[in-house]
Amino acid sequence: DSSQDDLWGKLICTNFKVSFIPQDAPAKQLSHFLLGEHDIPLTCLDQVVTVNDTKGKRKVLGSNQKLKFNPTELILYCKDLRIIRFCFGEAGPESAKKVCLAIAHYSHPADLHLLFGFEYQGRRYHEYKAKRVNGSTPRGGLQTPIFDRPSDWDREIKRTGASEWRVCSVNEGYAISPSLPEYIVVPASLADQDLKQYSSFFPDNRIPLWCWNHPSGSALIRMASITDPLHQRKIDQRVFTAITKSHPHRSEVIRLDLDKCLPNIQDIQSAFFKIRQICVMDPFEESEERWLSSIENSRWLEYVRVCVLFLCFFSFTCTEEEDRDLNCIVSSLVQLMLDPHYRSLIGFQSLVQKEWVMAGHRFLDRCNHLKKSDKEESPLFTLFLDCVWQMMNQYPAAFEFTEAYLTVLTDSMWIPLFSTFLFNSPKQRNQHLDFAKNKAIPQGEEQSVYFPPVWDWSQQFSFKDQTLFNNPMYVGKGAACVQNGEVKTFRRTKKTYSSTLRGAPASMRNGLKSGEETLPRRGSLVSELKPDFSPVKDVVESPSERFFRDWFSRPIDQQGLLIPLLTPSHMALWKLFFLRWVPEACIPKGGSITAYHKLCQLVDEIEILQIQLRQYKGPSPGSTPLPSPSESRSDQRRMYFKASFPDDPSTPPDFLTSSFPFTPVGNLCRRNVHGTPISKFLNGAKIWLSTETLANDTV
């Protein structure tokens, strides 16, 4: 239809993806080894819609359905928020119908074994076996722990100083619970026999799961809810007593019931559907005037805020009906706030692996990979990543990774080649690996290398593209900063936050205000909680309020405790995720990427100067070895954008936009992109109200 954004090419359906190959393919900024710029994994498809303009017909296609008309258009609604429209003006009617039916059929697999990952990994097994270590390729000498063996848990116990806890193999072979990992961490004073005896009191036999230990000795525990009061008393007497003994001061266990305090999975799914509708589906020219209020009314940012808000009440036992949804979010965010290790790239990946994958989050159901039940679908992991982005947005120097990394991580949920986001539990993962092993791998081979986790990024991106994950502003361990003209080094201290770990304020026990039993579902969740930590109060401050006031008055230690700001104005829309495919929201040579571009160049120049300085001085005792000539090559450097030279232009490159490294071209279901009323006005379009009309108006 003569739009500048039309692309001509071939549309192909395979058993892995819908692939569109343009005649004139533009150069890609982020080169994906598995997907082309306009390719869509079949698991990423949300709806397949066929249209016949001449007959005015439209049909949503499912598996094994018939199509009684010849489609002139195909619209694909994707779970990564893309909407791609194909027109069959030059294609024959039969071939158009055939490809539409094929896409609908293969995007609705009848069984998990039919997902492409099982076929793909069988073929690639021998080729990549020698390159993998325990299912993952080391990155920079480091490796993300998978937590499928006792040694991974032992290292975590030692790292956090949890001397009163031990690794337990009571669930080996999933003898107690199918949704827990085979190896768990329990109080040293609690016997295996006690765990077996009391496991039947919990849903799905999910005994309390240790997450993390604070330097003060407090432990973060997650567990499923117990409804029987008699069972609860027995758990209090034995299990909670053992948890209390693990604390050096024998502090009481404080519990937080997340089912009463946070939105349920249906609320979260509804909010995500609404914000997706506003950001991607509704034309900007029709919704611009009410856009901000529509975003607010979707309640997505409210749910993000209420999740972040709960981090500020350090209740160290989180309970939820099944311990597989909201507990994943809260336990992960608490550790992210308290422990700088989890704000490094490897640390963050180990956090997701430990608190989501091995803890039994139902990725298969919540992502709805098999499209069997919309009621079970809910973007809980996306909500978690949005909360992480909010903290990154407030403390950009505290995280080693970037928002591009978080966005790529969300996209990886829809690529069915990795074990991370494909299964509901560790047991299900192992069962299906056995199936795949029998199908494609010789007997006796190590199966852990068969379905690799997503953390092996070399399967998707080149080393250069992986440098987009590196934050140039990151203040790592031992890094120096300047405060009041004095160079200081960040050190992690217990004093910073140990006083807050003795429990929530009396008015906020179990996350509820005094006299409140539950938070209303229909009203504002956040308004029923303590709204903020204002530095000035007219009433007597509680110890917790005094702590927050003192904390916000001090310079931020990027390697210490991070407390997010909680007022609604501090909750922003994650634009790179929600608006990256929208042309109207794309700013050429604008957005945060321009600052990232300059910072990368500056850091790269500093690192080059450091290398040259070390080469000039020569190696000193105990210093790192001088890099070899090959290590100083541009393709081995840590920053994506390299240092500029005096002859280089000062303006950002033309390919930089606010959507970088993604591009909205060809990815939106619009016949033409005319722009919004404001853009028309700024471009000299017709002004509807003349100056005379405005002058005659009275206020």
Tab-separated table of N, CA and C in Angstrom, residues 274-382:
chain	number	residue	atom	x	y	z
A	274	LYS	N	-3.761	-5.233	29.430
A	274	LYS	CA	-4.195	-3.848	29.228
A	274	LYS	C	-3.046	-2.953	28.796
A	275	ILE	N	-1.891	-3.104	29.451
A	275	ILE	CA	-0.781	-2.218	29.085
A	275	ILE	C	-0.225	-2.591	27.710
A	276	ARG	N	-0.302	-3.852	27.342
A	276	ARG	CA	0.095	-4.247	25.992
A	276	ARG	C	-0.849	-3.635	24.959
A	277	GLN	N	-2.133	-3.634	25.258
A	277	GLN	CA	-3.122	-3.042	24.367
A	277	GLN	C	-2.834	-1.555	24.163
A	278	ILE	N	-2.498	-0.866	25.242
A	278	ILE	CA	-2.264	0.575	25.177
A	278	ILE	C	-0.982	0.885	24.414
A	279	CYS	N	0.089	0.158	24.718
A	279	CYS	CA	1.400	0.474	24.155
A	279	CYS	C	1.554	0.037	22.706
A	280	VAL	N	0.912	-1.060	22.337
A	280	VAL	CA	1.221	-1.673	21.049
A	280	VAL	C	0.039	-1.687	20.088
A	281	MET	N	-1.149	-1.995	20.604
A	281	MET	CA	-2.272	-2.248	19.697
A	281	MET	C	-3.076	-1.000	19.364
A	282	ASP	N	-3.335	-0.156	20.359
A	282	ASP	CA	-4.137	1.040	20.102
A	282	ASP	C	-3.313	2.056	19.315
A	283	PRO	N	-3.848	2.596	18.218
A	283	PRO	CA	-3.115	3.611	17.454
A	283	PRO	C	-2.834	4.846	18.310
A	284	PHE	N	-1.615	5.342	18.254
A	284	PHE	CA	-1.241	6.500	19.070
A	284	PHE	C	-2.097	7.724	18.746
A	285	GLU	N	-2.422	7.897	17.466
A	285	GLU	CA	-3.166	9.099	17.092
A	285	GLU	C	-4.562	9.123	17.692
A	286	GLU	N	-5.064	7.958	18.123
A	286	GLU	CA	-6.386	7.905	18.742
A	286	GLU	C	-6.323	7.934	20.264
A	287	SER	N	-5.184	7.554	20.839
A	287	SER	CA	-5.109	7.409	22.297
A	287	SER	C	-4.132	8.366	22.960
A	288	GLU	N	-3.525	9.280	22.174
A	288	GLU	CA	-2.448	10.108	22.708
A	288	GLU	C	-2.896	10.969	23.887
A	289	GLU	N	-4.067	11.576	23.795
A	289	GLU	CA	-4.492	12.519	24.827
A	289	GLU	C	-4.716	11.838	26.170
A	290	ARG	N	-5.110	10.581	26.164
A	290	ARG	CA	-5.390	9.877	27.419
A	290	ARG	C	-4.368	8.767	27.683
A	291	TRP	N	-3.222	8.853	27.032
A	291	TRP	CA	-2.271	7.751	27.079
A	291	TRP	C	-1.733	7.520	28.485
A	292	LEU	N	-1.297	8.575	29.158
A	292	LEU	CA	-0.710	8.420	30.489
A	292	LEU	C	-1.731	7.912	31.500
A	293	SER	N	-2.946	8.438	31.426
A	293	SER	CA	-3.972	7.959	32.355
A	293	SER	C	-4.344	6.515	32.045
A	294	SER	N	-4.283	6.127	30.776
A	294	SER	CA	-4.565	4.730	30.424
A	294	SER	C	-3.497	3.798	30.973
A	295	ILE	N	-2.238	4.231	30.897
A	295	ILE	CA	-1.156	3.436	31.484
A	295	ILE	C	-1.397	3.248	32.976
A	296	GLU	N	-1.785	4.322	33.654
A	296	GLU	CA	-2.039	4.234	35.093
A	296	GLU	C	-3.214	3.309	35.386
A	297	ASN	N	-4.267	3.420	34.593
A	297	ASN	CA	-5.468	2.607	34.830
A	297	ASN	C	-5.250	1.128	34.546
A	298	SER	N	-4.216	0.785	33.788
A	298	SER	CA	-3.943	-0.632	33.533
A	298	SER	C	-3.513	-1.358	34.809
A	299	ARG	N	-2.978	-0.604	35.793
A	299	ARG	CA	-2.531	-1.084	37.096
A	299	ARG	C	-1.212	-1.869	37.031
A	300	TRP	N	-0.595	-1.930	35.870
A	300	TRP	CA	0.673	-2.655	35.780
A	300	TRP	C	1.738	-1.984	36.648
A	301	LEU	N	1.885	-0.663	36.514
A	301	LEU	CA	2.881	0.037	37.316
A	301	LEU	C	2.530	-0.016	38.802
A	302	GLU	N	1.248	-0.082	39.110
A	302	GLU	CA	0.852	-0.237	40.510
A	302	GLU	C	1.331	-1.577	41.058
A	303	TYR	N	1.189	-2.631	40.264
A	303	TYR	CA	1.629	-3.951	40.715
A	303	TYR	C	3.157	-4.012	40.803
A	304	VAL	N	3.847	-3.337	39.883
A	304	VAL	CA	5.302	-3.251	39.984
A	304	VAL	C	5.680	-2.558	41.286
A	305	ARG	N	5.000	-1.471	41.580
A	305	ARG	CA	5.326	-0.702	42.781
A	305	ARG	C	5.043	-1.488	44.056
A	306	VAL	N	3.938	-2.209	44.090
A	306	VAL	CA	3.610	-2.929	45.322
A	306	VAL	C	4.596	-4.066	45.567
A	307	CYS	N	5.128	-4.663	44.489
A	307	CYS	CA	6.160	-5.698	44.658
A	307	CYS	C	7.442	-5.085	45.197
A	308	VAL	N	7.831	-3.938	44.642
A	308	VAL	CA	9.039	-3.270	45.112
A	308	VAL	C	8.854	-2.778	46.542
A	309	LEU	N	7.638	-2.329	46.864
A	309	LEU	CA	7.354	-1.813	48.196
A	309	LEU	C	7.583	-2.854	49.278
A	310	PHE	N	7.272	-4.095	48.977
A	310	PHE	CA	7.413	-5.148	49.978
A	310	PHE	C	8.872	-5.437	50.323
A	311	LEU	N	9.786	-4.993	49.463
A	311	LEU	CA	11.189	-5.199	49.782
A	311	LEU	C	11.599	-4.425	51.029
A	312	CYS	N	10.894	-3.364	51.316
A	312	CYS	CA	11.307	-2.482	52.396
A	312	CYS	C	10.820	-2.951	53.758
A	313	PHE	N	10.107	-4.069	53.808
A	313	PHE	CA	9.713	-4.648	55.086
A	313	PHE	C	10.402	-6.006	55.168
A	314	PHE	N	11.478	-6.072	55.910
A	314	PHE	CA	12.365	-7.227	55.839
A	314	PHE	C	11.802	-8.394	56.625
A	315	SER	N	10.715	-8.946	56.179
A	315	SER	CA	10.164	-10.154	56.787
A	315	SER	C	10.866	-11.339	56.137
A	316	PHE	N	11.423	-12.203	56.940
A	316	PHE	CA	12.348	-13.173	56.385
A	316	PHE	C	11.763	-14.565	56.230
A	317	THR	N	10.446	-14.715	56.313
A	317	THR	CA	9.823	-15.955	55.874
A	317	THR	C	8.632	-15.577	55.006
A	318	CYS	N	8.702	-15.877	53.709
A	318	CYS	CA	7.635	-15.553	52.764
A	318	CYS	C	6.774	-16.789	52.551
A	319	THR	N	5.467	-16.667	52.759
A	319	THR	CA	4.561	-17.788	52.540
A	319	THR	C	3.596	-17.452	51.420
A	320	GLU	N	3.272	-18.457	50.644
A	320	GLU	CA	2.331	-18.336	49.532
A	320	GLU	C	1.631	-19.678	49.409
A	321	GLU	N	0.465	-19.665	48.804
A	321	GLU	CA	-0.342	-20.882	48.757
A	321	GLU	C	0.467	-22.067	48.252
A	322	GLU	N	1.196	-21.894	47.142
A	322	GLU	CA	1.960	-23.013	46.585
A	322	GLU	C	3.460	-22.748	46.514
A	323	ASP	N	3.890	-21.518	46.833
A	323	ASP	CA	5.323	-21.196	46.884
A	323	ASP	C	5.985	-21.307	45.508
A	324	ARG	N	5.267	-21.006	44.429
A	324	ARG	CA	5.873	-21.171	43.105
A	324	ARG	C	5.661	-19.963	42.199
A	325	ASP	N	5.019	-18.920	42.704
A	325	ASP	CA	4.741	-17.752	41.876
A	325	ASP	C	5.241	-16.471	42.533
A	326	LEU	N	4.443	-15.908	43.438
A	326	LEU	CA	4.800	-14.635	44.068
A	326	LEU	C	6.050	-14.745	44.918
A	327	ASN	N	6.260	-15.892	45.544
A	327	ASN	CA	7.471	-16.077	46.336
A	327	ASN	C	8.726	-15.949	45.485
A	328	CYS	N	8.642	-16.371	44.225
A	328	CYS	CA	9.792	-16.233	43.318
A	328	CYS	C	10.153	-14.761	43.139
A	329	ILE	N	9.128	-13.933	42.971
A	329	ILE	CA	9.362	-12.503	42.764
A	329	ILE	C	9.963	-11.869	44.010
A	330	VAL	N	9.305	-12.058	45.149
A	330	VAL	CA	9.704	-11.352	46.370
A	330	VAL	C	11.061	-11.827	46.872
A	331	SER	N	11.286	-13.146	46.909
A	331	SER	CA	12.569	-13.637	47.412
A	331	SER	C	13.718	-13.168	46.528
A	332	SER	N	13.499	-13.121	45.221
A	332	SER	CA	14.557	-12.662	44.308
A	332	SER	C	14.855	-11.180	44.507
A	333	LEU	N	13.815	-10.364	44.640
A	333	LEU	CA	14.016	-8.927	44.786
A	333	LEU	C	14.667	-8.578	46.121
A	334	VAL	N	14.305	-9.295	47.178
A	334	VAL	CA	14.934	-9.052	48.482
A	334	VAL	C	16.432	-9.307	48.390
A	335	GLN	N	16.818	-10.407	47.772
A	335	GLN	CA	18.246	-10.722	47.647
A	335	GLN	C	18.958	-9.724	46.738
A	336	LEU	N	18.272	-9.278	45.711
A	336	LEU	CA	18.860	-8.285	44.807
A	336	LEU	C	19.122	-6.973	45.547
A	337	MET	N	18.237	-6.617	46.446
A	337	MET	CA	18.372	-5.378	47.197
A	337	MET	C	19.475	-5.468	48.252
A	338	LEU	N	19.621	-6.641	48.866
A	338	LEU	CA	20.526	-6.789	50.004
A	338	LEU	C	21.929	-7.247	49.629
A	339	ASP	N	22.060	-8.003	48.566
A	339	ASP	CA	23.340	-8.649	48.258
A	339	ASP	C	23.882	-8.156	46.912
A	340	PRO	N	24.993	-7.413	46.918
A	340	PRO	CA	25.529	-6.891	45.653
A	340	PRO	C	26.004	-7.986	44.701
A	341	HIS	N	26.251	-9.190	45.209
A	341	HIS	CA	26.663	-10.290	44.324
A	341	HIS	C	25.613	-10.549	43.254
A	342	TYR	N	24.343	-10.428	43.622
A	342	TYR	CA	23.269	-10.713	42.673
A	342	TYR	C	23.046	-9.576	41.689
A	343	ARG	N	23.777	-8.485	41.868
A	343	ARG	CA	23.683	-7.388	40.907
A	343	ARG	C	24.789	-7.451	39.861
A	344	SER	N	25.650	-8.459	39.977
A	344	SER	CA	26.579	-8.772	38.891
A	344	SER	C	25.866	-9.672	37.884
A	345	LEU	N	26.424	-9.805	36.699
A	345	LEU	CA	25.759	-10.594	35.660
A	345	LEU	C	25.657	-12.064	36.050
A	346	ILE	N	26.780	-12.659	36.464
A	346	ILE	CA	26.773	-14.063	36.855
A	346	ILE	C	25.907	-14.257	38.092
A	347	GLY	N	25.981	-13.327	39.041
A	347	GLY	CA	25.176	-13.430	40.250
A	347	GLY	C	23.695	-13.358	39.959
A	348	PHE	N	23.304	-12.464	39.056
A	348	PHE	CA	21.883	-12.345	38.714
A	348	PHE	C	21.382	-13.614	38.046
A	349	GLN	N	22.185	-14.187	37.164
A	349	GLN	CA	21.777	-15.420	36.496
A	349	GLN	C	21.659	-16.569	37.490
A	350	SER	N	22.551	-16.617	38.469
A	350	SER	CA	22.447	-17.655	39.489
A	350	SER	C	21.211	-17.438	40.358
A	351	LEU	N	20.835	-16.182	40.572
A	351	LEU	CA	19.625	-15.878	41.343
A	351	LEU	C	18.381	-16.393	40.628
A	352	VAL	N	18.280	-16.138	39.330
A	352	VAL	CA	17.134	-16.628	38.553
A	352	VAL	C	17.134	-18.154	38.534
A	353	GLN	N	18.290	-18.740	38.360
A	353	GLN	CA	18.376	-20.199	38.322
A	353	GLN	C	17.934	-20.805	39.649
A	354	LYS	N	18.331	-20.189	40.752
A	354	LYS	CA	18.044	-20.730	42.086
A	354	LYS	C	16.603	-20.483	42.514
A	355	GLU	N	16.109	-19.242	42.312
A	355	GLU	CA	14.809	-18.859	42.865
A	355	GLU	C	13.647	-19.084	41.909
A	356	TRP	N	13.912	-19.304	40.650
A	356	TRP	CA	12.850	-19.519	39.673
A	356	TRP	C	12.901	-20.927	39.081
A	357	VAL	N	14.027	-21.262	38.476
A	357	VAL	CA	14.109	-22.530	37.746
A	357	VAL	C	14.101	-23.720	38.705
A	358	MET	N	15.058	-23.727	39.652
A	358	MET	CA	15.168	-24.871	40.557
A	358	MET	C	14.092	-24.868	41.636
A	359	ALA	N	13.517	-23.711	41.925
A	359	ALA	CA	12.446	-23.648	42.923
A	359	ALA	C	11.094	-24.054	42.353
A	360	GLY	N	11.030	-24.370	41.065
A	360	GLY	CA	9.824	-24.957	40.505
A	360	GLY	C	8.795	-23.972	40.004
A	361	HIS	N	9.228	-22.786	39.511
A	361	HIS	CA	8.247	-21.896	38.880
A	361	HIS	C	7.716	-22.554	37.611
A	362	ARG	N	6.421	-22.459	37.403
A	362	ARG	CA	5.789	-23.147	36.263
A	362	ARG	C	5.963	-22.337	34.972
A	363	PHE	N	7.154	-22.368	34.430
A	363	PHE	CA	7.381	-21.621	33.195
A	363	PHE	C	6.534	-22.163	32.046
A	364	LEU	N	6.369	-23.459	31.958
A	364	LEU	CA	5.599	-24.041	30.862
A	364	LEU	C	4.159	-23.545	30.889
A	365	ASP	N	3.552	-23.498	32.084
A	365	ASP	CA	2.160	-23.057	32.211
A	365	ASP	C	2.039	-21.543	32.159
A	366	ARG	N	2.918	-20.845	32.888
A	366	ARG	CA	2.804	-19.382	32.962
A	366	ARG	C	3.128	-18.729	31.624
A	367	CYS	N	4.035	-19.327	30.849
A	367	CYS	CA	4.301	-18.824	29.495
A	367	CYS	C	3.314	-19.376	28.477
A	368	ASN	N	2.589	-20.416	28.865
A	368	ASN	CA	1.578	-21.043	27.991
A	368	ASN	C	2.201	-21.485	26.671
A	369	HIS	N	3.331	-22.181	26.766
A	369	HIS	CA	4.037	-22.614	25.552
A	369	HIS	C	3.181	-23.539	24.690
A	370	LEU	N	2.345	-24.342	25.327
A	370	LEU	CA	1.525	-25.292	24.570
A	370	LEU	C	0.145	-24.747	24.248
A	371	LYS	N	-0.147	-23.518	24.712
A	371	LYS	CA	-1.419	-22.835	24.433
A	371	LYS	C	-2.622	-23.693	24.826
A	372	LYS	N	-2.520	-24.300	26.023
A	372	LYS	CA	-3.601	-25.174	26.482
A	372	LYS	C	-4.555	-24.480	27.441
A	373	SER	N	-4.066	-23.537	28.250
A	373	SER	CA	-4.915	-22.917	29.260
A	373	SER	C	-4.529	-21.464	29.454
A	374	ASP	N	-5.397	-20.561	28.990
A	374	ASP	CA	-5.149	-19.140	29.200
A	374	ASP	C	-5.269	-18.757	30.670
A	375	LYS	N	-6.020	-19.549	31.461
A	375	LYS	CA	-6.197	-19.231	32.874
A	375	LYS	C	-4.902	-19.400	33.657
A	376	GLU	N	-4.022	-20.275	33.191
A	376	GLU	CA	-2.756	-20.509	33.885
A	376	GLU	C	-1.665	-19.545	33.438
A	377	GLU	N	-1.919	-18.820	32.354
A	377	GLU	CA	-0.895	-17.919	31.821
A	377	GLU	C	-0.809	-16.653	32.661
A	378	SER	N	0.410	-16.210	32.955
A	378	SER	CA	0.617	-14.980	33.712
A	378	SER	C	2.073	-14.552	33.582
A	379	PRO	N	2.322	-13.266	33.294
A	379	PRO	CA	3.701	-12.802	33.035
A	379	PRO	C	4.456	-12.467	34.321
A	380	LEU	N	4.580	-13.433	35.221
A	380	LEU	CA	5.216	-13.174	36.509
A	380	LEU	C	6.706	-12.878	36.355
A	381	PHE	N	7.362	-13.595	35.456
A	381	PHE	CA	8.796	-13.348	35.262
A	381	PHE	C	9.020	-11.976	34.626
A	382	THR	N	8.141	-11.580	33.731
A	382	THR	CA	8.232	-10.244	33.144
A	382	THR	C	8.013	-9.175	34.209
